[in-house]
PDB file of C-alpha atoms in Angstrom:
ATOM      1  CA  UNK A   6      -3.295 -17.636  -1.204  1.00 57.00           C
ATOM      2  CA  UNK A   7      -6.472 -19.453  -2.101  1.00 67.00           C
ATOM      3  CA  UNK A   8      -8.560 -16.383  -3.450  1.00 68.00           C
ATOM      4  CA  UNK A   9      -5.300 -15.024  -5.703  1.00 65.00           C
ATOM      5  CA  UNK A  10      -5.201 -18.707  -7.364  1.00 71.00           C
ATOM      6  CA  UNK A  11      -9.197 -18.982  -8.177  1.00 76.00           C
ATOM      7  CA  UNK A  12      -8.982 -15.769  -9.401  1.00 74.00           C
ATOM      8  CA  UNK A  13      -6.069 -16.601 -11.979  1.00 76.00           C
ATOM      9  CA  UNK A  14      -7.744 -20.066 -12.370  1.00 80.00           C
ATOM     10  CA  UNK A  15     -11.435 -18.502 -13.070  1.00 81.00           C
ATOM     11  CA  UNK A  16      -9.731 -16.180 -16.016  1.00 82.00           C
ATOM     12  CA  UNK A  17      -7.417 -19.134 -17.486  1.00 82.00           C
ATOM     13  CA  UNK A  18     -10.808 -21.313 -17.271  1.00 83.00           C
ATOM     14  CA  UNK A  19     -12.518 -18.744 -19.194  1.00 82.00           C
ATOM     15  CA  UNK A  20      -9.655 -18.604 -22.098  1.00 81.00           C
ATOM     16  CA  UNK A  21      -9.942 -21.981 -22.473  1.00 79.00           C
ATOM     17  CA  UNK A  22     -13.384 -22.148 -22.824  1.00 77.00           C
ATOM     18  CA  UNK A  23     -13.536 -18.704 -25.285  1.00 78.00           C
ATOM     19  CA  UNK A  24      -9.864 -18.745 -26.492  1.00 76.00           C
ATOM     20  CA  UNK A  25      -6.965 -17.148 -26.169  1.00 77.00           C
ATOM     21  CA  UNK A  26      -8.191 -14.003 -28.494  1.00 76.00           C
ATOM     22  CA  UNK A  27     -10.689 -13.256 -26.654  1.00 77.00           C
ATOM     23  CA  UNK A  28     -11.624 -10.584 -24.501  1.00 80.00           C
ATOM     24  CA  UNK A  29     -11.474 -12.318 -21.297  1.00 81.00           C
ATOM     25  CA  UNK A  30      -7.230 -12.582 -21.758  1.00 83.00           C
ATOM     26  CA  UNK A  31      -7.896  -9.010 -20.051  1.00 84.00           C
ATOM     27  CA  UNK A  32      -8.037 -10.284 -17.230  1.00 82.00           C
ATOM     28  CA  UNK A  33      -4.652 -12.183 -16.977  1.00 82.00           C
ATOM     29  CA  UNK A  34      -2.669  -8.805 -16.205  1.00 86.00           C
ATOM     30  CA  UNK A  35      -5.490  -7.831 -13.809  1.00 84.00           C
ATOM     31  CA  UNK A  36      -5.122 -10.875 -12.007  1.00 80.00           C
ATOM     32  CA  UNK A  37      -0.993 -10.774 -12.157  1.00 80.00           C
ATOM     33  CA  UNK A  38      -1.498  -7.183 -10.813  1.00 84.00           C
ATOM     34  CA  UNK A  39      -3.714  -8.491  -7.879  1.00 81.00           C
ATOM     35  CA  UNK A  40      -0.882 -10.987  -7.298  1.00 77.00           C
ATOM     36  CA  UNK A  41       1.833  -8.874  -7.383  1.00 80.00           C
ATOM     37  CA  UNK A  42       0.778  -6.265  -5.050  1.00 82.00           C
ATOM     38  CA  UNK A  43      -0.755  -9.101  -2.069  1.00 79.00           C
ATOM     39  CA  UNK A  44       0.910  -9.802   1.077  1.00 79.00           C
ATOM     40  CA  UNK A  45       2.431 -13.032   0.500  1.00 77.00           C
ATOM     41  CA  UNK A  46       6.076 -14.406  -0.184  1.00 78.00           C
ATOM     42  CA  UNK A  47       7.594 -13.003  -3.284  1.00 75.00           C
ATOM     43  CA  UNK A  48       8.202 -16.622  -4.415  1.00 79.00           C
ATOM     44  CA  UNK A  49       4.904 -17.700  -4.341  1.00 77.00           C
ATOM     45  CA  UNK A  50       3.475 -14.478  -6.216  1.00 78.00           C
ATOM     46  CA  UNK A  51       6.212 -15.436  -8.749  1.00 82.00           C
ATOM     47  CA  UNK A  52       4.988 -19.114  -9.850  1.00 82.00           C
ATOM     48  CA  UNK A  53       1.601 -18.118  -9.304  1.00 80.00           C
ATOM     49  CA  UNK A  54       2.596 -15.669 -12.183  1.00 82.00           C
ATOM     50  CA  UNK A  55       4.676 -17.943 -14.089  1.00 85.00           C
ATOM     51  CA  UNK A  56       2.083 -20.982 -14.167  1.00 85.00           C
ATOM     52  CA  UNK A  57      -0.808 -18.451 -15.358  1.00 85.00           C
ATOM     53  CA  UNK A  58       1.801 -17.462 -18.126  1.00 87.00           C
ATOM     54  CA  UNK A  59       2.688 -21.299 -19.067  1.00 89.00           C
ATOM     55  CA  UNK A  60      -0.898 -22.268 -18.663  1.00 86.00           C
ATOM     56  CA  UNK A  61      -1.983 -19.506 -21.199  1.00 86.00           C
ATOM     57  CA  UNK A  62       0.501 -20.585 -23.408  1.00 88.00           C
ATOM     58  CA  UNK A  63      -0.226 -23.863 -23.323  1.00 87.00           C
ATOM     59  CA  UNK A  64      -3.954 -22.971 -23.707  1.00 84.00           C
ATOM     60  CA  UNK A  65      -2.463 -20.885 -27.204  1.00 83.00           C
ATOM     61  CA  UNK A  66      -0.234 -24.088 -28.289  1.00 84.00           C
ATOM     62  CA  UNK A  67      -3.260 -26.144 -28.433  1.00 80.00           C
ATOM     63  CA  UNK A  68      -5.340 -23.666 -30.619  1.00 76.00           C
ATOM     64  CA  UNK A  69      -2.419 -23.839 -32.646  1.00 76.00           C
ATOM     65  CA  UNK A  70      -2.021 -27.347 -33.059  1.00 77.00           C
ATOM     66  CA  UNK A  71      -6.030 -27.449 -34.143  1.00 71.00           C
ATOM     67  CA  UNK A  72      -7.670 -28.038 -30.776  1.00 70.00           C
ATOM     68  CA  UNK A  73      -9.950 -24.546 -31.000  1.00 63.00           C
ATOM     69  CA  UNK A  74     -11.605 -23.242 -27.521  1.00 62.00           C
ATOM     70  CA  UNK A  75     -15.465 -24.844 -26.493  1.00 60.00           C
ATOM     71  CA  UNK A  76     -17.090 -21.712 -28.426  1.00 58.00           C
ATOM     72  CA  UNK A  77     -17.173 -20.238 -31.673  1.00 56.00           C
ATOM     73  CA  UNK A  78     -14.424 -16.754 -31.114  1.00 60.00           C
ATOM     74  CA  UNK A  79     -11.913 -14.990 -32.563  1.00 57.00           C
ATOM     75  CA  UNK A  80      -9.631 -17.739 -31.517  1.00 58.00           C
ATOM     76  CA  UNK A  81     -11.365 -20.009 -33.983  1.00 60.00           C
ATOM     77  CA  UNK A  82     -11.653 -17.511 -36.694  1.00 62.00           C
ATOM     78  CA  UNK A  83      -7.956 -17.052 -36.128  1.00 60.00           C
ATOM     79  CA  UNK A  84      -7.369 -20.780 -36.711  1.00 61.00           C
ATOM     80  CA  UNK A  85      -9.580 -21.442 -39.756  1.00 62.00           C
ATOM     81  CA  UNK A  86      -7.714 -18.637 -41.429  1.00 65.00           C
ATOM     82  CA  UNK A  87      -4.559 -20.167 -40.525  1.00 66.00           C
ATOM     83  CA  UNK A  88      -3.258 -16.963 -38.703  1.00 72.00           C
ATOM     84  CA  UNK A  89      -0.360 -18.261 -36.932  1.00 75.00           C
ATOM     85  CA  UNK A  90       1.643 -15.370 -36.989  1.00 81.00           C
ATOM     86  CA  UNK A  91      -1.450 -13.404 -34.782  1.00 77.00           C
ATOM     87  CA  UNK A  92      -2.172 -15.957 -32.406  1.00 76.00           C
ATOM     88  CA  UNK A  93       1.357 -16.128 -31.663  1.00 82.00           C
ATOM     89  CA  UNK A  94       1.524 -12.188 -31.531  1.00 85.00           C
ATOM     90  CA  UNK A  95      -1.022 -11.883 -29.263  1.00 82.00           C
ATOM     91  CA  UNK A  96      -0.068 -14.353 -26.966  1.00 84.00           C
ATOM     92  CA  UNK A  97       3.835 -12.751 -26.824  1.00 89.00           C
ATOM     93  CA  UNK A  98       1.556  -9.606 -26.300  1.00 88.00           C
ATOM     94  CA  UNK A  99      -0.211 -11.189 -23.315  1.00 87.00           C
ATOM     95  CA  UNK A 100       2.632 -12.646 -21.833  1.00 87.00           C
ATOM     96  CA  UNK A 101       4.796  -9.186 -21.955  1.00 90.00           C
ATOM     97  CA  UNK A 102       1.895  -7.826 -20.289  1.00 90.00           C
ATOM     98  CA  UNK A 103       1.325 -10.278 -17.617  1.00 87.00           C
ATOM     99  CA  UNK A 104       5.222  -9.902 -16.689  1.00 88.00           C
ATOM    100  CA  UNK A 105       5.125  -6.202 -16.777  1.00 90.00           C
ATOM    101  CA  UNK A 106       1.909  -5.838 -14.719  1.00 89.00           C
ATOM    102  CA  UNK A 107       3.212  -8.281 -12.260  1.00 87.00           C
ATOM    103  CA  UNK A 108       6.353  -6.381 -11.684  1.00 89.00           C
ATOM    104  CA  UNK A 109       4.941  -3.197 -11.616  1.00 91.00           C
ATOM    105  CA  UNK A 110       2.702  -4.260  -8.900  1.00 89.00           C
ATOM    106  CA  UNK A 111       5.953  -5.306  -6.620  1.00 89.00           C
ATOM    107  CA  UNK A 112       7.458  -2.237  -7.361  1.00 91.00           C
ATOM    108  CA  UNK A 113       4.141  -0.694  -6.460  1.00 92.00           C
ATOM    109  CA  UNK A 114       3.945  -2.632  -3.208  1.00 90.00           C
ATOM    110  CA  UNK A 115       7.480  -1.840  -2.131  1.00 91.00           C
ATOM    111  CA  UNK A 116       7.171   2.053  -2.926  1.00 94.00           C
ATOM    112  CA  UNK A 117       3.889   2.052  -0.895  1.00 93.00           C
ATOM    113  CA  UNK A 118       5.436  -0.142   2.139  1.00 93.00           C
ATOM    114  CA  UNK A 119       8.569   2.679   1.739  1.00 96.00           C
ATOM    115  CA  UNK A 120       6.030   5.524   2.121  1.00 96.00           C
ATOM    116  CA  UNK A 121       4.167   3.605   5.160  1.00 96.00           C
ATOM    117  CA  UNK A 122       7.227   3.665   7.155  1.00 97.00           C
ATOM    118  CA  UNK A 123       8.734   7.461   5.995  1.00 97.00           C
ATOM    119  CA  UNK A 124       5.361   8.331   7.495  1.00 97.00           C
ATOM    120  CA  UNK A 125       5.324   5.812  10.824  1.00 97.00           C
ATOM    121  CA  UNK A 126       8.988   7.833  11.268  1.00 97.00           C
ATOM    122  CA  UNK A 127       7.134  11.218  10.568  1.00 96.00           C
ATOM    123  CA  UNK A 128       4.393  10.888  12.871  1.00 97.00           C
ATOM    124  CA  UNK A 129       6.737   9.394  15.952  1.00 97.00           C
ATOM    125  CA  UNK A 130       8.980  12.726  15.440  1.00 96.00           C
ATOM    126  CA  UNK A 131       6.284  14.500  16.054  1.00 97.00           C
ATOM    127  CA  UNK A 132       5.114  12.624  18.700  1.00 97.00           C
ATOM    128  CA  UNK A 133       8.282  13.468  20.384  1.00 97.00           C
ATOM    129  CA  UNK A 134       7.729  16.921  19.437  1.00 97.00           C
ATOM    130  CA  UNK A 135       4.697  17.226  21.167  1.00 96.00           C
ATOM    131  CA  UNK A 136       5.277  15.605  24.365  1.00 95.00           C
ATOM    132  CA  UNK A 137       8.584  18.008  24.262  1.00 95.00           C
ATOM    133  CA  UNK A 138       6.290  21.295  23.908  1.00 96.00           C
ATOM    134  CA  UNK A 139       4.126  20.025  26.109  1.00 94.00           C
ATOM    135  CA  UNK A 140       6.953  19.460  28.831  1.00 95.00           C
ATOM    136  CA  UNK A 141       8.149  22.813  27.643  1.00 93.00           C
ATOM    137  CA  UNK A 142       4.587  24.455  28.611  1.00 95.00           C
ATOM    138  CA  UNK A 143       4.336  22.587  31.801  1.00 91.00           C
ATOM    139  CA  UNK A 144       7.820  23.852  33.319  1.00 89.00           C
ATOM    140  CA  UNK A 145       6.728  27.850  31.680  1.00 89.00           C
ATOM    141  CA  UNK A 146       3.411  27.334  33.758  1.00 85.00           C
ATOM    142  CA  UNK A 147       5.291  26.151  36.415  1.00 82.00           C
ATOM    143  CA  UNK A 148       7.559  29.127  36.579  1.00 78.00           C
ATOM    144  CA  UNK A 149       4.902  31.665  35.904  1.00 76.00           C
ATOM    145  CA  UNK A 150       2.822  30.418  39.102  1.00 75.00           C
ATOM    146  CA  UNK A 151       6.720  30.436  41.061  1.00 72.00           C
ATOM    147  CA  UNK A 152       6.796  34.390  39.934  1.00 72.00           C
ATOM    148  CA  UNK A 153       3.499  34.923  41.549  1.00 75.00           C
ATOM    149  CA  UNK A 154       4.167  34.065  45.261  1.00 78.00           C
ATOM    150  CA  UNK A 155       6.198  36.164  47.219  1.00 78.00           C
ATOM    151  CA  UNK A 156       7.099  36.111  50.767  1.00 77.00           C
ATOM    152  CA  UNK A 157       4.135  37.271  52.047  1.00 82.00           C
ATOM    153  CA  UNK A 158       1.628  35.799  49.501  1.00 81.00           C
ATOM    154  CA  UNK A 159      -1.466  34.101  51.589  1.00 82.00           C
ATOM    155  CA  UNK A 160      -0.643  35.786  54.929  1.00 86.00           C
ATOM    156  CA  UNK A 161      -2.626  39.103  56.616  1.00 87.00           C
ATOM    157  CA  UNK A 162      -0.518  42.049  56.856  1.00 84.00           C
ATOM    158  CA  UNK A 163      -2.969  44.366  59.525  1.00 85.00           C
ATOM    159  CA  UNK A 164      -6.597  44.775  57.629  1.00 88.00           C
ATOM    160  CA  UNK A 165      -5.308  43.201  54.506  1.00 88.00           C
ATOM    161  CA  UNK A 166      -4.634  40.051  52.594  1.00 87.00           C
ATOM    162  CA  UNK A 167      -1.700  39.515  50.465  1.00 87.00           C
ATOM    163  CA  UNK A 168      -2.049  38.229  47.101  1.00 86.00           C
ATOM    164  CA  UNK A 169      -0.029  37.381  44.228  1.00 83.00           C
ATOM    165  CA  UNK A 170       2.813  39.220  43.232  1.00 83.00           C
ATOM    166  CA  UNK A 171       2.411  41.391  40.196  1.00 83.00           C
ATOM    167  CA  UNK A 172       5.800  43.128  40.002  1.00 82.00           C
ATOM    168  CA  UNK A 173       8.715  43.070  41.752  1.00 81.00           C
ATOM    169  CA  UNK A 174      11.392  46.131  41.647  1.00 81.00           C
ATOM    170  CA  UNK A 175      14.318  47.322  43.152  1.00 81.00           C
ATOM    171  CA  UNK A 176      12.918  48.309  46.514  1.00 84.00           C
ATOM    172  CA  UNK A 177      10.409  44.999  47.283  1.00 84.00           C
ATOM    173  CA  UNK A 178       7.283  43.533  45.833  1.00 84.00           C
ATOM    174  CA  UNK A 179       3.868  44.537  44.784  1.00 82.00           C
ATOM    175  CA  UNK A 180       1.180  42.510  45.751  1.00 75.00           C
TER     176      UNK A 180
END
C-alpha cells in the first residue's frame, strides 16, 4: 500500500510546490490509474483516490484564497490575473479525470481477472482433453498389439517360428 501512497503523495507534493496548473497535475490520473488497477481492497484504493482528489482541491482552494504555489507558474499567473473561473475549471477538469481514470482502471482490473479465469477454465478442458486422447491412444495400442498374437504366436511349429498375426480369415490365421 506504501508505494501507491508515495506515489500519489510525490505528485500532490509537486502541485503544491508548482501549482495546481501546472504540468505535473498529469500525474494525478496516472497515479489514480496505478491505484485502481493494484491488488488491494477496493476500499482502500477508493480513499486513497478520494484524499488525492480533496488534497488537490484543497491545494486549488488555497491558490484561490491568495496563497500561490513555492514557484513562479501558471498557477500564479492565473491568480494575479484574477482567473477564478480557470483555476476552478481546471481543477473540476482534474478531478473528473482522476474519478474516471480510477474507475476505468477497476473496470480494467475486473475484465482482466474475468479473462484470467475464462482462460484457467480453457486450459483445464483441455487438460482433460488430453489425458482423454491419450487414454484413448493407450487402449487403441493396446488392442492393436491384442490383434497381433494368435494362438500360436511365440511357439515352433516343425522348422519354423510363429510370429505375429497379420490377417486372420475365415479358415485360420496368417502368421
Amino acid at each position: 500500500h506504501s508505494a501507491q501512497f508515495l506515489g500519489l503523495a510525490g505528485a500532490l507534493m509537486l502541485i503544491a510546490h508548482l501549482g495546481v496548473m501546472s504540468p505535473v497535475v498529469c500525474l494525478l490520473p496516472v497515479a489514480g490509474y496505478y491505484s485502481g488497477v493494484r491488488d488491494v481492497p477496493a476500499t482502500w484504493q477508493r480513499w486513497v483516490v478520494v484524499l488525492a482528489g480533496v488534497i488537490y482541491a484543497l491545494l486549488a482552494a488555497f491558490s484561490l484564497a491568495g496563497h500561490p504555489p513555492l514557484s513562479e507558474t501558471l498557477t500564479a499567473m492565473a491568480i494575479a490575473r484574477n482567473d477564478v473561473r480557470g483555476i476552478s475549471l481546471t481543477v473540476f477538469g482534474v478531478e473528473t479525470i482522476l474519478v474516471g481514470t480510477f474507475f476505468l482502471a477497476r473496470a480494467s482490473r475486473v475484465a482482466t481477472l474475468q479473462a484470467m479465469e475464462q482462460l484457467e477454465a480453457a486450459r483445464r478442458g483441455i487438460q482433460q482433453r488430453e489425458a482423454l486422447l491419450n487414454e484413448a491412444k493407450a487402449d487403441f495400442n493396446h488392442a492393436l498389439q491384442a490383434g497381433r498374437l494368435g494362438r500360436v504366436t511365440g511357439q515352433t511349429v516343425g522348422s519354423w517360428l510363429a510370429g505375429d498375426v497379420i490377417g486372420r480369415g475365415g479358415m485360420g490365421e496368417i502368421y
